[in-house]
PDB file of C-alpha atoms and ligand atoms in Angstrom:
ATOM      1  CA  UNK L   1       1.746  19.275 -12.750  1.00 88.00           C
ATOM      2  CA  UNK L   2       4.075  16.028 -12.360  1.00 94.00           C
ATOM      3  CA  UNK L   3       2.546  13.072  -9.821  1.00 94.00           C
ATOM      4  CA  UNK L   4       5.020  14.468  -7.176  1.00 96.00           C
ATOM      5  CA  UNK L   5       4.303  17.748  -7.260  1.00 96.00           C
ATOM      6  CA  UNK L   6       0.499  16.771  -7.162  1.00 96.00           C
ATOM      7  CA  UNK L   7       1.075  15.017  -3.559  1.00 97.00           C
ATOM      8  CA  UNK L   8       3.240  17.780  -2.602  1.00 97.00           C
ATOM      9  CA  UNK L   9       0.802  20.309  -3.060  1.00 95.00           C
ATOM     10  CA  UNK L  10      -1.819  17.844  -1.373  1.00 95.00           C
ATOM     11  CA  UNK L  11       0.116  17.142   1.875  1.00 96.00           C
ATOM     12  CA  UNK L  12       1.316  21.283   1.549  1.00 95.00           C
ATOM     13  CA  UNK L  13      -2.519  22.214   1.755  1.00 81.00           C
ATOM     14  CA  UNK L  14      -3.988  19.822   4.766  1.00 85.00           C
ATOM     15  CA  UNK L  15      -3.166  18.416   7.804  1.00 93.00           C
ATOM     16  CA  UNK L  16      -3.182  14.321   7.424  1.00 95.00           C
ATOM     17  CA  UNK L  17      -5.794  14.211   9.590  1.00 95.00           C
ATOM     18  CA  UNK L  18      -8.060  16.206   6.887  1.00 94.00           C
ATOM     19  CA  UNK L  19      -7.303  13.908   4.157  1.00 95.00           C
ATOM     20  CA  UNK L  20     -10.292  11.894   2.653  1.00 95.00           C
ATOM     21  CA  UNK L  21      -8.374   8.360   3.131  1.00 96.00           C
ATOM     22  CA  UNK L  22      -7.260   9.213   6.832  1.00 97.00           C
ATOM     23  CA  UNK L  23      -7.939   6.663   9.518  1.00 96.00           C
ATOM     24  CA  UNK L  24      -6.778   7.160  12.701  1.00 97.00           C
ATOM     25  CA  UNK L  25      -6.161   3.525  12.559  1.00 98.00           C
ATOM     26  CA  UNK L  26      -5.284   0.811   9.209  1.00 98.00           C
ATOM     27  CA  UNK L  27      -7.555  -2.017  11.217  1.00 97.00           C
ATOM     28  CA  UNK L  28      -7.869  -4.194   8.799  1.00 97.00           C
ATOM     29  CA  UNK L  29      -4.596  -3.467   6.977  1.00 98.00           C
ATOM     30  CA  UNK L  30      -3.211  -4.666  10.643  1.00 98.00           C
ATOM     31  CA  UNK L  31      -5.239  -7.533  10.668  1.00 97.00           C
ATOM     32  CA  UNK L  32      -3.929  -9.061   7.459  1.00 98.00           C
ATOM     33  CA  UNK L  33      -0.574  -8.245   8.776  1.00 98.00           C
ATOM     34  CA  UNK L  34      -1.185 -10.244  11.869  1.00 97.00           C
ATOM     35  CA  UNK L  35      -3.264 -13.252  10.261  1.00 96.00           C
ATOM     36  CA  UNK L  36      -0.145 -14.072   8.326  1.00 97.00           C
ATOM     37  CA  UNK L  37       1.738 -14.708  11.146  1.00 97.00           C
ATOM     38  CA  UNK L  38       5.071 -13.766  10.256  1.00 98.00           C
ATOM     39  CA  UNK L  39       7.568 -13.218  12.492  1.00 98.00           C
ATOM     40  CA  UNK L  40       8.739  -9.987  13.883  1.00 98.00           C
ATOM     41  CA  UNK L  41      11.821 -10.251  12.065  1.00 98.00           C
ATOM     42  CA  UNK L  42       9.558 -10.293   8.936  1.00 98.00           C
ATOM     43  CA  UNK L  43      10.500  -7.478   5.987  1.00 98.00           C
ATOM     44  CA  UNK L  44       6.994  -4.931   5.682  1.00 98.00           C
ATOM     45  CA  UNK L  45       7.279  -2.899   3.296  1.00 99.00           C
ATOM     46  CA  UNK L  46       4.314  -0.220   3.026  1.00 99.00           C
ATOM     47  CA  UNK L  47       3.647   1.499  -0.407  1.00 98.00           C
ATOM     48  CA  UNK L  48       2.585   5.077  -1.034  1.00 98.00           C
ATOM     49  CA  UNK L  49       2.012   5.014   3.119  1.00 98.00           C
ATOM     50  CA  UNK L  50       1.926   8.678   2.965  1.00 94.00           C
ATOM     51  CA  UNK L  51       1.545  10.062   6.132  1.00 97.00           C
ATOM     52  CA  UNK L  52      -0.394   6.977   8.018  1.00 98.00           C
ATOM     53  CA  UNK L  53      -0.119   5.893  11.134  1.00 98.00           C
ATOM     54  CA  UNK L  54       0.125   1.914  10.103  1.00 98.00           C
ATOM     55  CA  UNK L  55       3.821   2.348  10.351  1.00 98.00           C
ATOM     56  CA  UNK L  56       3.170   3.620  14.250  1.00 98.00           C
ATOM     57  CA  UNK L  57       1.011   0.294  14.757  1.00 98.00           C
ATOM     58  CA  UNK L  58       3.365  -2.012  12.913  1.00 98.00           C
ATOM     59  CA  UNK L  59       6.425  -0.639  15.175  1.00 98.00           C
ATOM     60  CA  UNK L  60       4.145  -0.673  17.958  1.00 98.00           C
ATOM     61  CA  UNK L  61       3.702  -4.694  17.294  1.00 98.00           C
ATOM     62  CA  UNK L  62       7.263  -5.202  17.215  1.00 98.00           C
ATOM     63  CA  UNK L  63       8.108  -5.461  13.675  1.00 98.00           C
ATOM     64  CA  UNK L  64      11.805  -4.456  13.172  1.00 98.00           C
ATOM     65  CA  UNK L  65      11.968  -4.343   9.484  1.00 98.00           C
ATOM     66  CA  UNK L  66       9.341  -1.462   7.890  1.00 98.00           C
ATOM     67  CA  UNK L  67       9.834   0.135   4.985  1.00 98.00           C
ATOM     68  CA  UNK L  68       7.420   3.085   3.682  1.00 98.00           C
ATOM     69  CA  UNK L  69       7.658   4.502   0.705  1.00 98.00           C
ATOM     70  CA  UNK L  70       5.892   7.713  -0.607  1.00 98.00           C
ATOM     71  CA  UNK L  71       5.893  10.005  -3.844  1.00 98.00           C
ATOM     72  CA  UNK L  72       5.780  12.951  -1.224  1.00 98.00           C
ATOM     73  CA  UNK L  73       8.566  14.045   0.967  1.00 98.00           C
ATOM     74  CA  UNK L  74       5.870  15.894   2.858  1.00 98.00           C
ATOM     75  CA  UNK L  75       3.965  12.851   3.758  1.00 98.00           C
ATOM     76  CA  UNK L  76       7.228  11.207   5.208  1.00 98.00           C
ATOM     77  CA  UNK L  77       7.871  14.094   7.261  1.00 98.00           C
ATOM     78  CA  UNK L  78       4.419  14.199   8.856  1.00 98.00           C
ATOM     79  CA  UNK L  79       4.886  10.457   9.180  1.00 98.00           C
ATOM     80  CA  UNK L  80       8.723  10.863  11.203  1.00 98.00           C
ATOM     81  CA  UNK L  81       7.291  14.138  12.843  1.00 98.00           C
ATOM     82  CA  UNK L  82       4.940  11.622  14.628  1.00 98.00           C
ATOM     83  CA  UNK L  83       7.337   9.573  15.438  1.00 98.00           C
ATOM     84  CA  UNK L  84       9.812  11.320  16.962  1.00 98.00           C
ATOM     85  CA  UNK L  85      12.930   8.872  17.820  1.00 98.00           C
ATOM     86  CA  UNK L  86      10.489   5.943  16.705  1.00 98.00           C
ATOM     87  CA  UNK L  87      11.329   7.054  12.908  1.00 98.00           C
ATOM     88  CA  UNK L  88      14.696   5.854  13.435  1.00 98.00           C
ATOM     89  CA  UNK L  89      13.521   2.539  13.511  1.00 98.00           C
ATOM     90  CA  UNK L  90      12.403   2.778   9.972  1.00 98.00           C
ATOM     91  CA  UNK L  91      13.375   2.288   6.117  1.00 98.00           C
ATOM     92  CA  UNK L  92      12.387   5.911   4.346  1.00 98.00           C
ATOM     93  CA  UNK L  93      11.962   5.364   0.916  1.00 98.00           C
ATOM     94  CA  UNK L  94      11.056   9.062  -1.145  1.00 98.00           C
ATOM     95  CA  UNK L  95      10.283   7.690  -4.499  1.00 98.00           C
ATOM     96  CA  UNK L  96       7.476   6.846  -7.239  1.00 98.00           C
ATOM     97  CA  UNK L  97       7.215   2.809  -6.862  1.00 98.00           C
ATOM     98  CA  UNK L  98       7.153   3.104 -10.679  1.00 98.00           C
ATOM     99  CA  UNK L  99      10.607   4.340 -10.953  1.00 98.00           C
ATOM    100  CA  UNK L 100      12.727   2.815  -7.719  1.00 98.00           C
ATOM    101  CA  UNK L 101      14.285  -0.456  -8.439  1.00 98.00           C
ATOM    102  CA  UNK L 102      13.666  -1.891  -5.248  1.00 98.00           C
ATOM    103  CA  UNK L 103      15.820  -4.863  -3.684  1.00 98.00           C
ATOM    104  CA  UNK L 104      15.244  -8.255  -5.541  1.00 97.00           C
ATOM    105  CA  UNK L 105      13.156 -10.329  -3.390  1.00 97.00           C
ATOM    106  CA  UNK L 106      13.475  -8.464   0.136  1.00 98.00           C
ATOM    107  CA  UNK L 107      10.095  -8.173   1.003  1.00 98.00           C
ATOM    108  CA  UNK L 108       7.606 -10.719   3.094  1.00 98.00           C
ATOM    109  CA  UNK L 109       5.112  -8.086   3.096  1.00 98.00           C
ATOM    110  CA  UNK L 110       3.790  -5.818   0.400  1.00 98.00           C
ATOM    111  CA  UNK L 111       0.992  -2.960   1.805  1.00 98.00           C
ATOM    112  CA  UNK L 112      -0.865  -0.803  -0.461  1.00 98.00           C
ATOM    113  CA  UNK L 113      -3.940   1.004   0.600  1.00 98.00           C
ATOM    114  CA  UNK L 114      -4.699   3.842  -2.480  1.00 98.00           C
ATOM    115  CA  UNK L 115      -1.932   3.612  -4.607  1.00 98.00           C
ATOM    116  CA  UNK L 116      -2.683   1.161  -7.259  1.00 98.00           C
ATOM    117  CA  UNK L 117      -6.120   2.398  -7.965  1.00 98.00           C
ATOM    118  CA  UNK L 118      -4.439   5.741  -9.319  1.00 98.00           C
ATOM    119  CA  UNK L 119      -2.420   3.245 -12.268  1.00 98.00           C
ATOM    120  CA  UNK L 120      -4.930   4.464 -15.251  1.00 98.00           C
ATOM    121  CA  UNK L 121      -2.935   2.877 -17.743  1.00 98.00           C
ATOM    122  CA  UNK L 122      -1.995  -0.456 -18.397  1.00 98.00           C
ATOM    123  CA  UNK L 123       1.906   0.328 -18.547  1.00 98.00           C
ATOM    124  CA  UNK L 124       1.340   1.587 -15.362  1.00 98.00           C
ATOM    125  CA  UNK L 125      -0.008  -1.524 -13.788  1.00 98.00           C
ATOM    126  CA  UNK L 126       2.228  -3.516 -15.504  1.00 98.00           C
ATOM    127  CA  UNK L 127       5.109  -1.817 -14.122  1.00 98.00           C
ATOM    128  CA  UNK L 128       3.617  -1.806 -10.505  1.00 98.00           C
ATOM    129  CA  UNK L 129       3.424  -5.535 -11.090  1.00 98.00           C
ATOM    130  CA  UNK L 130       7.185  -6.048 -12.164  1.00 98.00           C
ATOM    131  CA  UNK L 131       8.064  -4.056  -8.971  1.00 98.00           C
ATOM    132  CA  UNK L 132       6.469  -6.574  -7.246  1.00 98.00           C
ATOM    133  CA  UNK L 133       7.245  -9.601  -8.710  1.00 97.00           C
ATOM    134  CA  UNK L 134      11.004  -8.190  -8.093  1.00 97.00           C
ATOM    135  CA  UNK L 135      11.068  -7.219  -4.723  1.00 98.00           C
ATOM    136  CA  UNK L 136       8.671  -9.249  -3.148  1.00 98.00           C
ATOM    137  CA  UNK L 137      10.180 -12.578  -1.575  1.00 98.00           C
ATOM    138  CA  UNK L 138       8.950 -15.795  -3.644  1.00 97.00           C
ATOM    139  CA  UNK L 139       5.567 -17.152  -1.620  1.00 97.00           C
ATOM    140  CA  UNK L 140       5.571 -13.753   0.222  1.00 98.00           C
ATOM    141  CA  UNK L 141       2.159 -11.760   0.709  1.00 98.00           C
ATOM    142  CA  UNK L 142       0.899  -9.107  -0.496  1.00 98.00           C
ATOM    143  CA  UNK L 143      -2.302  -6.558   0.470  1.00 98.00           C
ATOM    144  CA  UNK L 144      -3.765  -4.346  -1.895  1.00 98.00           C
ATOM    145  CA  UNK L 145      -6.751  -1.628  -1.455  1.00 98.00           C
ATOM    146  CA  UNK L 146      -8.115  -0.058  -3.727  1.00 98.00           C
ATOM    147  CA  UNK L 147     -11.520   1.656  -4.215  1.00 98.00           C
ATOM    148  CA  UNK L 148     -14.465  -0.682  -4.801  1.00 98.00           C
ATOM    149  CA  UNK L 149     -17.133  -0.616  -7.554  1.00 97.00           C
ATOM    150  CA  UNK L 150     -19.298   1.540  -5.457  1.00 95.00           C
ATOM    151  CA  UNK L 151     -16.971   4.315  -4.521  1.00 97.00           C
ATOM    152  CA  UNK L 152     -16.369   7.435  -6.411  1.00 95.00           C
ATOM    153  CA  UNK L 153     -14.446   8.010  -9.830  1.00 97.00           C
ATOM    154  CA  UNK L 154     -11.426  10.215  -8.306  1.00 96.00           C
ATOM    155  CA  UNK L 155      -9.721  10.372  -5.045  1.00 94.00           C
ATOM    156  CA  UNK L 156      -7.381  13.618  -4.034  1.00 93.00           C
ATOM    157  CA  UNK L 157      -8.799  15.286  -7.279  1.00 92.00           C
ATOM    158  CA  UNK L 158      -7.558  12.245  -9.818  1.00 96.00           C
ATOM    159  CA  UNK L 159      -9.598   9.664 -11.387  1.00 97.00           C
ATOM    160  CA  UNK L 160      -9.388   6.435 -10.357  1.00 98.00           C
ATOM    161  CA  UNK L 161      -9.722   2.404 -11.118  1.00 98.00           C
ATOM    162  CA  UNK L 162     -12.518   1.120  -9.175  1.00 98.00           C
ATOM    163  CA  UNK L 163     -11.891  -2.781  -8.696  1.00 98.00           C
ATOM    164  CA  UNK L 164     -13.158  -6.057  -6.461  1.00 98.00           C
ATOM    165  CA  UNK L 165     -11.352  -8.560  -5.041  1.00 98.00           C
ATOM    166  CA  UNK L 166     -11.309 -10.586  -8.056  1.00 97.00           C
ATOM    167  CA  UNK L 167     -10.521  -7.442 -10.294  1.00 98.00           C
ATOM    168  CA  UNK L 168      -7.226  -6.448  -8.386  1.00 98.00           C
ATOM    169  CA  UNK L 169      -6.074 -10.173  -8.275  1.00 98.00           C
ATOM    170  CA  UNK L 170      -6.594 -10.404 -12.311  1.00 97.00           C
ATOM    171  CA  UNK L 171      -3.824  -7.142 -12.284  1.00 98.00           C
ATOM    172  CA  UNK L 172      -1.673  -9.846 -10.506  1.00 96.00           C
ATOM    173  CA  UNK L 173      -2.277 -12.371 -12.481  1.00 93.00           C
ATOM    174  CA  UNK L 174      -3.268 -16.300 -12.177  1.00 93.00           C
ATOM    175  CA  UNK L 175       0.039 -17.181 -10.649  1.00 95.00           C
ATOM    176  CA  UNK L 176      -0.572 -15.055  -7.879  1.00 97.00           C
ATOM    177  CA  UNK L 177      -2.491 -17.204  -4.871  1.00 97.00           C
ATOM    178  CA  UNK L 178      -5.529 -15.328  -3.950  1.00 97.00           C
ATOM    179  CA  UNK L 179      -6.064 -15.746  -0.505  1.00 97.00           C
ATOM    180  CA  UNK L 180      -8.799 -13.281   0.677  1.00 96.00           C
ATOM    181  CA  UNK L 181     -10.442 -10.465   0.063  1.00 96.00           C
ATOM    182  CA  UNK L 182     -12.743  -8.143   1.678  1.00 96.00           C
ATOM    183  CA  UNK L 183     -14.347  -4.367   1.975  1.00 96.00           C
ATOM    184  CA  UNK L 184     -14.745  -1.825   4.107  1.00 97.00           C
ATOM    185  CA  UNK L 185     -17.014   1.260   4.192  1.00 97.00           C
ATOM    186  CA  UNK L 186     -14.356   3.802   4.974  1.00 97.00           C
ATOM    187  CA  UNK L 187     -15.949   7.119   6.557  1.00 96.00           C
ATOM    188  CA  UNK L 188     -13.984  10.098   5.469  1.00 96.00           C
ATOM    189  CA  UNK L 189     -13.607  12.485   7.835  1.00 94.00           C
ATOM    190  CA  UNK L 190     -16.279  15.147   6.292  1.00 94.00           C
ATOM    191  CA  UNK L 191     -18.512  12.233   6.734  1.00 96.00           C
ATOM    192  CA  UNK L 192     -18.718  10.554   2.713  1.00 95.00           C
ATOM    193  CA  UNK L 193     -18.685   7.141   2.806  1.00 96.00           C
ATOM    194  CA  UNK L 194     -16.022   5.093   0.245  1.00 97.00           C
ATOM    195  CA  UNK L 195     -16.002   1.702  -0.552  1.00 98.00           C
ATOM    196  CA  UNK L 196     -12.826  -0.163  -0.020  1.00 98.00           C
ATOM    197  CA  UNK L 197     -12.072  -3.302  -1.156  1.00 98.00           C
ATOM    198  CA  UNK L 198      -8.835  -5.018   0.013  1.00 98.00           C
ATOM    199  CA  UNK L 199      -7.410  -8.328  -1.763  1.00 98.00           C
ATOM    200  CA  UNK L 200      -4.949 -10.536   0.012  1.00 98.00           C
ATOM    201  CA  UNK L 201      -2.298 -12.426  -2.913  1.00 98.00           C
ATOM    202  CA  UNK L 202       0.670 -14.632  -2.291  1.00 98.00           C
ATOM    203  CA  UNK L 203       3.794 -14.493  -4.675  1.00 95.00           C
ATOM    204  CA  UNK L 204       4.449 -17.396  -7.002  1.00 91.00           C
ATOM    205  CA  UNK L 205       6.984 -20.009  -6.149  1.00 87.00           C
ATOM    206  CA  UNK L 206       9.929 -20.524  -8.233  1.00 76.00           C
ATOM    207  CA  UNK L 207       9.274 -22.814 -10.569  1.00 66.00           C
ATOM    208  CA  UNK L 208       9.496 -26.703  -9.256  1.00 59.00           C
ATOM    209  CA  UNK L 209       9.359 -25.699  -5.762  1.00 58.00           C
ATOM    210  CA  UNK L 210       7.572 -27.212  -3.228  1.00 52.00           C
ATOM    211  CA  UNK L 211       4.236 -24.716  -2.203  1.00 47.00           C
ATOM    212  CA  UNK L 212       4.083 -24.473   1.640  1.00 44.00           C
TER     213      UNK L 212
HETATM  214  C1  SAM N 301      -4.655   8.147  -1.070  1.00 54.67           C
HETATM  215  S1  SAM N 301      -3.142   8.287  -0.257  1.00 54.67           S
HETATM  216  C2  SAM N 301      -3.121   6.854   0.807  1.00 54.67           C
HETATM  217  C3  SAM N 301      -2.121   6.960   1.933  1.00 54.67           C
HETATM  218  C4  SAM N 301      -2.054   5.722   2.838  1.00 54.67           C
HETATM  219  N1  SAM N 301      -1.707   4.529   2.110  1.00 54.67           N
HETATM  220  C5  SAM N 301      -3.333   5.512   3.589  1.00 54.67           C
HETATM  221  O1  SAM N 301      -4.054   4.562   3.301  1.00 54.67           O
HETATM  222  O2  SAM N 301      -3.603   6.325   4.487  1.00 54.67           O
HETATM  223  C6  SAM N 301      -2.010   7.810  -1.546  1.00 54.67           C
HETATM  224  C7  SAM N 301      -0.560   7.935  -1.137  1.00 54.67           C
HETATM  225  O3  SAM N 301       0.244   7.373  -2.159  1.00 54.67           O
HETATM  226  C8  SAM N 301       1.301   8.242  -2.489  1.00 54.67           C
HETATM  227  N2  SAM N 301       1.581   7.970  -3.916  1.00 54.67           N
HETATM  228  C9  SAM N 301       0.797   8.256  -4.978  1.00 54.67           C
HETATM  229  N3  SAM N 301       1.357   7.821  -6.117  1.00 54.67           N
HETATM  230  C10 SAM N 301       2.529   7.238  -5.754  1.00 54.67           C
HETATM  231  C11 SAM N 301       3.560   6.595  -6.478  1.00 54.67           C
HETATM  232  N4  SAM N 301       3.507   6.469  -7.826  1.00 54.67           N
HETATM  233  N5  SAM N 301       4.625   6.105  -5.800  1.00 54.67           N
HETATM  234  C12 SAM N 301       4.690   6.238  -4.466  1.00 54.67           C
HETATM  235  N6  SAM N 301       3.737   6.832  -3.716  1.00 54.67           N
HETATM  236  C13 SAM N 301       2.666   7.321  -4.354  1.00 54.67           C
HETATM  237  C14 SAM N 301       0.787   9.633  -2.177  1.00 54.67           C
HETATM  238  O4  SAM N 301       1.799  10.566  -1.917  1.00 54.67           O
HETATM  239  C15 SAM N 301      -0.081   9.360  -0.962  1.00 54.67           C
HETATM  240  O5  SAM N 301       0.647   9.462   0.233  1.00 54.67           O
END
């Protein structure tokens, strides 16, 4: 079974609600969003978003330039479903972030919650990391979750890289600023607890710049 059809089948088999990583609300996701303070104006673009309601909240904060992108045409529809006319409002993206060549350097914000932590292999992360390095704008942010050391081995039936704070940012590399970092005991809605750990990165400057 390909990656897509993987989701497909996922999203075809539960309501989003049901899913293990669901939460009614990305709090802390928000919160980084917030801390940064961007302006409303800012480019957000939200990775492998699926079918979560951050791009509700975002919209909801006034943010006129969102972007989500998921593997799964199913997870976008639940996502514009919810919506409604909101969904206008919003950049769809159906696509593996391995294999889109996003715009050079049109992002302020990069969100991933559960995406990165599926990259088993090293080409993987290294192409996640060129993706990045491309589209995000130089100095701009960027929040990744993934699965801490304490969680378990797979998520949605696939095995997973467990990583903290530090671990994600070595992914980046040193040129990345690392900013912050945290975790979270997510509660899944049969009740498991997962460890998420969230690490907040700033893109490097061009070279000879001046670091704000
Ligand atoms: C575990 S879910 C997390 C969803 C959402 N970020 C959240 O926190 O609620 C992972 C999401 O990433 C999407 N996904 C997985 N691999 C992907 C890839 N290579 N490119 C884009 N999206 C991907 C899946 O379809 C799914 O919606």
């Amino acid at each position: 079974m390909s990656e897509r059809e993987h989701w497909e089948s996922v999203y075809a088999g539960k309501e989003p609600a049901d899913a293990s990583w669901y939460r009614p609300h990305l709090e802390r996701s928000l919160r980084f969003i917030e801390e940064t303070g961007l302006p409303r104006t800012a480019a957000i673009l939200d990775v492998g978003g699926g079918a979560s309601t951050l791009v509700d909240d975002v919209l909801a904060r006034g943010y006129s330039d969102v972007t989500v992108l998921d593997i799964s045409e199913r997870a976008v529809a639940f996502a514009k479903t919810r919506l409604g006319s909101r969904e206008e409002a919003v950049t769809w993206l159906v696509a593996d972030i391995l294999k889109i060549e996003l715009p050079e350097q049109r992002y302020d914000f990069w969100h991933d919650r559960a995406v990165f932590h599926f990259l088993i292999e090293e080409s993987a992360r290294q192409l996640y990391v060129a993706a990045v390095r491309r589209a995000l704008r130089p100095n701009g942010h960027i929040v990744v979750a993934t699965f801490g050391p304490a969680a378990p081995e797979r998520c949605s039936g696939l095995p997973v890289l467990r990583y903290s704070d530090e671990g994600i940012h070595r992914q980046f590399g040193p040129d990345f600023r690392k900013v912050g970092g945290s975790s979270e005991v997510h509660v899944t809605p049969s009740g498991n607890e997962q460890e998420f750990v969230y690490c907040y990165c700033r893109m490097p400057e061009p070279r000879g710049s001046i670091p704000c």
